[in-house]
């Protein structure tokens, strides 16, 4: 018996063959995108291998003369603290520090010439980042919200979309402003003469090996990441460092004496000074052990992992590493709740991966050197001007989110040093 050309059997076979061809094409496209993404990341890492570099043109202002350079972001903020300290009341420091760290990264990495702390529009951006921080935490705890479509229909998803749009609008404004500035021939010539380019200028001038420039979308993605990681995590780290020093006055005083012996009556901080603050550096690291700015990271396993007890995890699964738990593990850190800077003395033995405030391995934080330098400068300048005292009526409660914050804020009394 003959079979019609339109019979169900032939139709099913045709559809099956078509779907197989489509599946193969989709896999090839995904593979091509993955290769393109990998090559672009490798190219970007090569382009940024000298950033941040010794700050020949940024980051170190002068404490006395008050030159308008990036470190003066902190001097401006500390001047404001001086006015607040005169009111003899405790100050919630995180919000102030967040504005100062954003001001710093805007000047150091994005050639921004204004002042974030004076321009109130940036508070909207900081609020949006705070909302995304909280919403990410709630999303990862809800299995149904792992699906993008379902999440976008939820109230949290709609709030996240609005917060993302606010953050993107801010980033687009920063990029557009810098592009407009570079249209000026005088500014363009000034940039070309720089020995080291700022982060955004590297992105705008960069060309891939085939001669193409980065798309606006690619530039925004890089700026979004660096701006968020460059200010919110640093603000968290500094806030908890100040709290740790306030609650351990003997260590605070020892750091102050070290800084005073180094800088005297307030001379300029130079690049070389950063390696001459051993005890202050030890205290900074110990505070970040107790209060890691990023309390956990998620990674996808590139190969199967088998644990000592025989249990294993397959390749491709996402796992979360709790940095906070690692830093408080008594098997790794004896008496983990005790603030003991001597743990980080040069001759103290410890496992290379027992301390991970900037994560570790191939995907560690590319801005860790920038962040550590900023922490040292800010702690030094602050201790020269103020004595930090805790507010015993408002003990901060650590709140694990994408970035470690306090459930009830971080309040300190600031006493001006004459």
Coordinates of C-alpha atoms in Angstrom, one line a residue:
X1 CA 0.0 0.0 0.0
X2 CA 1.4 3.4 -0.9
X3 CA 2.0 6.1 1.7
X4 CA 0.8 9.7 1.0
X5 CA 3.4 12.4 1.0
X6 CA 1.4 14.2 3.7
X7 CA 1.1 11.1 5.9
X8 CA 1.6 11.5 9.7
X9 CA 4.7 9.3 9.6
X10 CA 6.6 11.4 7.0
X11 CA 5.4 14.6 8.7
X12 CA 6.7 13.5 12.0
X13 CA 10.0 12.4 10.5
X14 CA 10.4 15.8 8.8
X15 CA 9.6 17.7 12.0
X16 CA 12.1 15.5 14.0
X17 CA 14.8 16.1 11.4
X18 CA 14.1 19.9 11.4
X19 CA 14.3 20.0 15.2
X20 CA 17.6 18.1 15.2
X21 CA 19.1 20.6 12.7
X22 CA 17.8 23.5 14.9
X23 CA 19.3 21.9 18.0
X24 CA 22.7 21.5 16.3
X25 CA 22.6 25.1 15.1
X26 CA 21.7 26.3 18.6
X27 CA 24.5 24.4 20.2
X28 CA 27.0 25.8 17.6
X29 CA 25.8 29.3 18.3
X30 CA 26.1 28.8 22.1
X31 CA 29.6 27.4 21.5
X32 CA 30.5 30.4 19.3
X33 CA 29.2 32.8 21.9
X34 CA 31.2 31.0 24.7
X35 CA 34.4 31.2 22.6
X36 CA 33.8 34.9 21.9
X37 CA 33.1 35.6 25.5
X38 CA 36.3 33.8 26.6
X39 CA 38.4 35.6 24.0
X40 CA 37.0 38.9 25.0
X41 CA 37.6 38.3 28.7
X42 CA 41.2 37.3 28.0
X43 CA 41.7 40.4 25.9
X44 CA 40.2 42.6 28.7
X45 CA 42.5 41.0 31.3
X46 CA 45.5 41.7 29.1
X47 CA 44.3 45.3 28.6
X48 CA 43.9 45.9 32.3
X49 CA 47.0 44.1 33.5
X50 CA 48.6 47.5 34.4
X51 CA 45.4 48.8 36.2
X52 CA 45.6 49.8 39.0
X53 CA 49.2 50.9 38.8
X54 CA 51.3 53.1 41.1
X55 CA 49.3 56.3 41.3
X56 CA 51.4 58.8 39.4
X57 CA 48.3 60.9 38.7
X58 CA 45.6 59.8 41.1
X59 CA 44.6 58.7 44.6
X60 CA 47.1 60.6 46.7
X61 CA 46.2 64.2 47.6
X62 CA 47.8 66.4 50.2
X63 CA 46.3 66.5 53.7
X64 CA 47.3 70.1 54.5
X65 CA 47.1 72.0 51.2
X66 CA 43.8 70.4 50.3
X67 CA 44.5 70.1 46.6
X68 CA 41.5 68.9 44.7
X69 CA 42.7 65.4 43.9
X70 CA 41.0 62.0 44.5
X71 CA 42.2 61.5 48.1
X72 CA 40.4 64.8 48.9
X73 CA 37.2 62.8 48.5
X74 CA 38.1 61.5 51.9
X75 CA 39.2 64.8 53.2
X76 CA 35.9 66.3 52.2
X77 CA 34.1 63.5 53.9
X78 CA 36.2 63.8 57.0
X79 CA 35.6 67.5 57.2
X80 CA 31.9 66.6 57.2
X81 CA 32.5 64.1 60.0
X82 CA 34.3 66.9 61.9
X83 CA 31.1 69.0 61.8
X84 CA 29.0 66.0 62.9
X85 CA 31.4 65.1 65.7
X86 CA 30.9 68.5 67.2
X87 CA 27.3 67.6 67.8
X88 CA 28.4 65.0 70.4
X89 CA 26.2 62.2 69.1
X90 CA 27.0 58.9 67.4
X91 CA 27.1 58.8 63.6
X92 CA 25.9 56.0 61.3
X93 CA 29.0 55.8 59.2
X94 CA 28.1 53.4 56.4
X95 CA 26.1 55.8 54.4
X96 CA 28.8 58.5 54.6
X97 CA 31.6 56.0 53.8
X98 CA 29.6 54.7 50.8
X99 CA 29.4 58.2 49.3
X100 CA 33.1 58.6 49.9
X101 CA 34.1 55.3 48.3
X102 CA 31.9 56.0 45.3
X103 CA 33.5 59.5 45.0
X104 CA 36.9 57.8 45.1
X105 CA 36.2 55.2 42.4
X106 CA 34.5 57.8 40.2
X107 CA 37.7 60.0 40.2
X108 CA 40.3 57.2 40.2
X109 CA 38.7 54.9 37.6
X110 CA 36.3 57.1 35.6
X111 CA 37.9 60.5 35.4
X112 CA 35.0 62.2 37.2
X113 CA 35.6 65.8 38.0
X114 CA 32.7 66.7 40.2
X115 CA 32.0 65.5 43.8
X116 CA 29.6 62.7 44.5
X117 CA 29.3 63.8 48.1
X118 CA 28.0 67.3 47.0
X119 CA 25.8 66.0 44.2
X120 CA 22.7 64.5 45.9
X121 CA 21.7 62.6 42.7
X122 CA 24.2 59.8 43.5
X123 CA 22.2 58.9 46.6
X124 CA 19.6 57.4 44.2
X125 CA 22.3 55.2 42.7
X126 CA 23.5 54.0 46.1
X127 CA 19.9 53.2 47.2
X128 CA 19.4 51.2 44.0
X129 CA 22.6 49.2 44.7
X130 CA 21.4 48.6 48.2
X131 CA 18.0 47.3 46.9
X132 CA 19.7 44.9 44.5
X133 CA 22.0 43.7 47.3
X134 CA 18.9 42.7 49.4
X135 CA 16.9 41.4 46.4
X136 CA 19.7 39.1 45.3
X137 CA 19.8 37.5 48.7
X138 CA 16.0 36.8 48.7
X139 CA 16.1 35.5 45.1
X140 CA 18.7 32.8 45.7
X141 CA 16.7 31.5 48.7
X142 CA 13.5 31.1 46.5
X143 CA 13.7 28.1 44.2
X144 CA 10.8 29.4 42.0
X145 CA 12.7 32.7 41.4
X146 CA 15.6 30.9 39.8
X147 CA 13.5 31.1 36.6
X148 CA 13.9 34.6 35.0
X149 CA 10.3 34.7 33.6
X150 CA 8.7 33.8 37.0
X151 CA 11.0 36.2 38.8
X152 CA 10.2 39.1 36.4
X153 CA 6.5 38.7 37.2
X154 CA 7.0 38.8 41.0
X155 CA 7.0 42.0 43.0
X156 CA 10.6 41.5 43.9
X157 CA 11.4 41.0 40.2
X158 CA 9.7 44.2 39.2
X159 CA 11.6 46.1 42.0
X160 CA 14.8 44.6 40.8
X161 CA 14.1 45.7 37.2
X162 CA 13.5 49.3 38.4
X163 CA 16.7 49.2 40.6
X164 CA 18.7 47.8 37.6
X165 CA 17.4 50.6 35.3
X166 CA 18.4 53.3 37.8
X167 CA 21.9 51.7 38.1
X168 CA 22.2 51.5 34.3
X169 CA 21.0 55.0 33.8
X170 CA 23.7 56.2 36.2
X171 CA 26.4 54.1 34.4
X172 CA 25.2 55.4 31.0
X173 CA 25.5 58.9 32.3
X174 CA 29.1 58.4 33.5
X175 CA 30.1 56.9 30.1
X176 CA 28.3 59.6 28.0
X177 CA 29.9 62.4 30.1
X178 CA 33.4 61.0 29.6
X179 CA 32.8 60.5 25.9
X180 CA 31.6 64.1 25.6
X181 CA 34.7 65.3 27.5
X182 CA 37.0 63.3 25.1
X183 CA 35.4 65.3 22.2
X184 CA 37.4 68.2 23.4
X185 CA 40.8 68.2 21.7
X186 CA 42.6 69.6 24.7
X187 CA 41.2 66.8 27.0
X188 CA 42.0 64.2 24.4
X189 CA 45.6 65.3 24.1
X190 CA 45.9 65.4 27.9
X191 CA 44.7 61.8 28.0
X192 CA 47.0 60.6 25.3
X193 CA 50.0 62.0 27.2
X194 CA 49.1 60.0 30.4
X195 CA 51.5 57.3 31.3
X196 CA 48.7 55.3 32.7
X197 CA 45.0 55.5 31.6
X198 CA 42.1 55.4 33.9
X199 CA 39.7 52.3 33.8
X200 CA 37.0 53.9 31.7
X201 CA 39.6 55.5 29.3
X202 CA 41.1 52.0 28.7
X203 CA 37.7 50.7 27.8
X204 CA 36.9 53.7 25.5
X205 CA 40.3 53.6 23.7
X206 CA 40.7 49.8 23.6
X207 CA 40.6 47.9 20.3
X208 CA 40.4 44.2 20.1
X209 CA 42.9 42.3 18.0
X210 CA 40.7 42.5 14.9
X211 CA 40.5 46.2 15.3
X212 CA 37.0 46.5 16.7
X213 CA 36.1 48.7 19.7
X214 CA 33.9 47.5 22.5
X215 CA 30.2 47.9 22.1
X216 CA 28.3 50.3 24.4
X217 CA 26.7 47.3 26.0
X218 CA 30.1 45.7 26.8
X219 CA 31.5 48.9 28.2
X220 CA 28.4 49.4 30.4
X221 CA 28.8 45.8 31.7
X222 CA 32.4 46.4 32.7
X223 CA 31.7 49.8 34.3
X224 CA 28.7 48.4 36.2
X225 CA 30.8 45.7 37.7
X226 CA 33.8 47.8 38.6
X227 CA 31.7 50.7 40.0
X228 CA 29.6 48.4 42.2
X229 CA 32.5 46.3 43.4
X230 CA 34.7 49.3 43.7
X231 CA 32.5 51.2 46.2
X232 CA 30.0 49.0 48.0
X233 CA 32.3 46.3 49.1
X234 CA 35.0 48.8 50.1
X235 CA 32.4 50.8 52.1
X236 CA 31.5 47.6 53.9
X237 CA 35.1 46.8 54.6
X238 CA 35.9 50.2 55.9
X239 CA 32.8 50.5 58.1
X240 CA 33.6 47.2 59.9
X241 CA 37.3 48.0 60.2
X242 CA 36.4 51.2 62.0
X243 CA 34.0 49.4 64.2
X244 CA 36.6 46.8 65.1
X245 CA 39.2 49.5 65.9
X246 CA 36.6 51.4 68.0
X247 CA 35.9 48.3 70.1
X248 CA 39.6 47.5 70.5
X249 CA 41.1 50.9 71.5
X250 CA 44.5 49.5 72.4
X251 CA 45.0 48.3 68.8
X252 CA 43.5 51.6 67.4
X253 CA 46.1 53.6 69.4
X254 CA 48.9 51.4 68.2
X255 CA 47.9 52.0 64.6
X256 CA 47.6 55.7 65.2
X257 CA 51.1 55.9 66.7
X258 CA 52.4 54.0 63.7
X259 CA 50.7 56.4 61.3
X260 CA 51.9 59.4 63.2
X261 CA 55.5 58.2 63.3
X262 CA 55.3 57.8 59.5
X263 CA 53.4 60.9 58.5
X264 CA 54.3 63.3 61.3
X265 CA 52.0 66.3 61.4
X266 CA 50.2 65.3 58.3
X267 CA 52.6 65.2 55.3
X268 CA 51.5 63.7 52.0
X269 CA 50.9 60.0 51.8
X270 CA 53.1 58.4 49.1
X271 CA 53.1 55.1 47.4
X272 CA 56.1 54.0 49.4
X273 CA 54.3 54.7 52.7
X274 CA 51.8 51.9 52.0
X275 CA 54.4 49.2 52.7
X276 CA 55.5 50.9 56.0
X277 CA 52.3 50.4 58.0
X278 CA 52.7 46.7 59.0
X279 CA 50.6 46.8 62.2
X280 CA 47.8 48.9 60.6
X281 CA 47.8 46.4 57.7
X282 CA 47.5 43.5 60.2
X283 CA 44.6 45.2 61.9
X284 CA 42.8 45.8 58.6
X285 CA 43.2 42.1 57.6
X286 CA 42.0 40.9 61.0
X287 CA 38.9 43.1 60.8
X288 CA 38.2 41.7 57.3
X289 CA 38.6 38.2 58.7
X290 CA 36.0 38.9 61.3
X291 CA 33.8 40.9 58.9
X292 CA 34.5 39.8 55.3
X293 CA 32.9 42.4 52.9
X294 CA 31.7 39.7 50.6
X295 CA 30.5 36.9 53.0
X296 CA 30.0 34.2 50.3
X297 CA 30.7 33.5 46.6
X298 CA 29.1 31.1 44.1
X299 CA 31.2 29.1 41.6
X300 CA 30.3 26.5 39.0
X301 CA 32.5 23.3 39.2
X302 CA 34.7 22.9 36.2
X303 CA 35.3 19.3 37.2
X304 CA 34.0 16.8 39.8
X305 CA 35.1 17.2 43.4
X306 CA 35.4 14.3 45.9
X307 CA 35.6 15.1 49.6
X308 CA 37.7 13.2 52.2
X309 CA 34.6 11.4 53.5
X310 CA 33.9 9.9 50.0
X311 CA 31.0 12.2 49.1
X312 CA 31.3 14.0 45.7
X313 CA 29.8 16.7 43.6
X314 CA 29.5 16.5 39.8
X315 CA 30.9 18.8 37.2
X316 CA 28.7 21.7 36.3
X317 CA 26.9 22.1 39.6
X318 CA 26.9 25.5 41.3
X319 CA 28.3 25.6 44.8
X320 CA 28.4 28.4 47.4
X321 CA 31.5 29.0 49.5
X322 CA 30.8 30.8 52.8
X323 CA 33.8 33.0 53.3
X324 CA 32.2 34.2 56.6
X325 CA 32.0 30.6 57.9
X326 CA 35.6 29.9 56.8
X327 CA 36.9 32.9 58.6
X328 CA 35.0 31.9 61.8
X329 CA 35.9 28.2 61.6
X330 CA 37.8 27.2 64.9
X331 CA 39.6 24.4 63.0
X332 CA 41.1 27.1 60.7
X333 CA 41.4 30.0 63.1
X334 CA 41.7 29.2 66.8
X335 CA 39.5 31.4 69.0
X336 CA 37.9 32.9 65.8
X337 CA 35.8 35.5 67.6
X338 CA 38.8 37.2 69.2
X339 CA 40.3 40.2 67.4
X340 CA 43.9 39.3 67.2
X341 CA 46.0 41.1 64.5
X342 CA 49.0 38.9 65.3
X343 CA 47.4 36.2 63.2
X344 CA 48.7 38.2 60.2
X345 CA 52.2 38.9 61.4
X346 CA 54.8 38.2 58.6
X347 CA 56.0 35.0 60.4
X348 CA 52.6 33.6 61.3
X349 CA 51.9 30.3 59.5
X350 CA 48.5 29.8 57.8
X351 CA 47.0 28.0 54.8
X352 CA 47.0 30.1 51.6
X353 CA 43.2 29.8 51.3
X354 CA 42.3 30.3 54.9
X355 CA 41.8 34.1 54.4
X356 CA 39.7 35.0 51.3
X357 CA 38.3 38.5 51.6
X358 CA 38.9 38.9 47.9
X359 CA 38.0 35.3 47.0
X360 CA 40.9 33.3 45.5
X361 CA 42.1 31.4 42.4
X362 CA 41.7 32.5 38.8
X363 CA 38.5 34.4 39.6
X364 CA 39.7 36.5 42.5
X365 CA 39.0 40.2 42.7
X366 CA 40.9 42.1 40.1
X367 CA 40.6 45.3 42.2
X368 CA 42.0 43.8 45.4
X369 CA 45.3 45.9 45.2
X370 CA 43.3 49.0 44.6
X371 CA 41.0 48.2 47.5
X372 CA 43.8 47.4 49.9
X373 CA 45.6 50.7 49.0
X374 CA 42.4 52.6 49.6
X375 CA 41.8 50.9 52.9
X376 CA 45.3 51.8 54.2
X377 CA 45.1 55.4 53.0
X378 CA 41.6 56.0 54.5
X379 CA 42.4 54.3 57.9
X380 CA 45.6 56.3 58.2
X381 CA 43.9 59.7 57.4
X382 CA 41.0 58.9 59.7
X383 CA 43.1 57.9 62.7
X384 CA 45.2 61.1 62.3
X385 CA 42.0 63.1 62.8
X386 CA 39.7 61.1 65.0
X387 CA 39.5 58.8 67.9
X388 CA 36.9 56.1 67.1
X389 CA 34.5 55.2 70.0
X390 CA 31.7 52.6 69.9
X391 CA 28.1 53.4 70.6
X392 CA 27.3 50.8 73.3
X393 CA 23.5 51.4 72.9
X394 CA 23.7 50.4 69.2
X395 CA 25.7 47.3 68.7
X396 CA 25.7 46.4 65.0
X397 CA 24.2 43.1 63.9
X398 CA 26.0 41.5 60.8
X399 CA 23.6 40.9 58.0
X400 CA 24.9 38.5 55.4
X401 CA 23.9 39.7 51.9
X402 CA 25.8 40.0 48.7
X403 CA 27.8 42.5 50.7
X404 CA 28.1 42.3 54.5
X405 CA 26.2 45.1 56.2
X406 CA 24.6 45.7 59.5
X407 CA 20.9 45.1 60.3
X408 CA 20.7 48.2 62.4
X409 CA 23.5 50.3 61.0
X410 CA 27.1 50.9 62.3
X411 CA 27.1 53.8 64.8
X412 CA 30.3 55.3 66.2
X413 CA 31.3 58.3 68.3
X414 CA 34.0 60.4 66.7
X415 CA 36.3 62.4 68.9
X416 CA 38.4 65.1 67.2
X417 CA 42.2 64.8 67.9
X418 CA 43.9 68.1 68.5

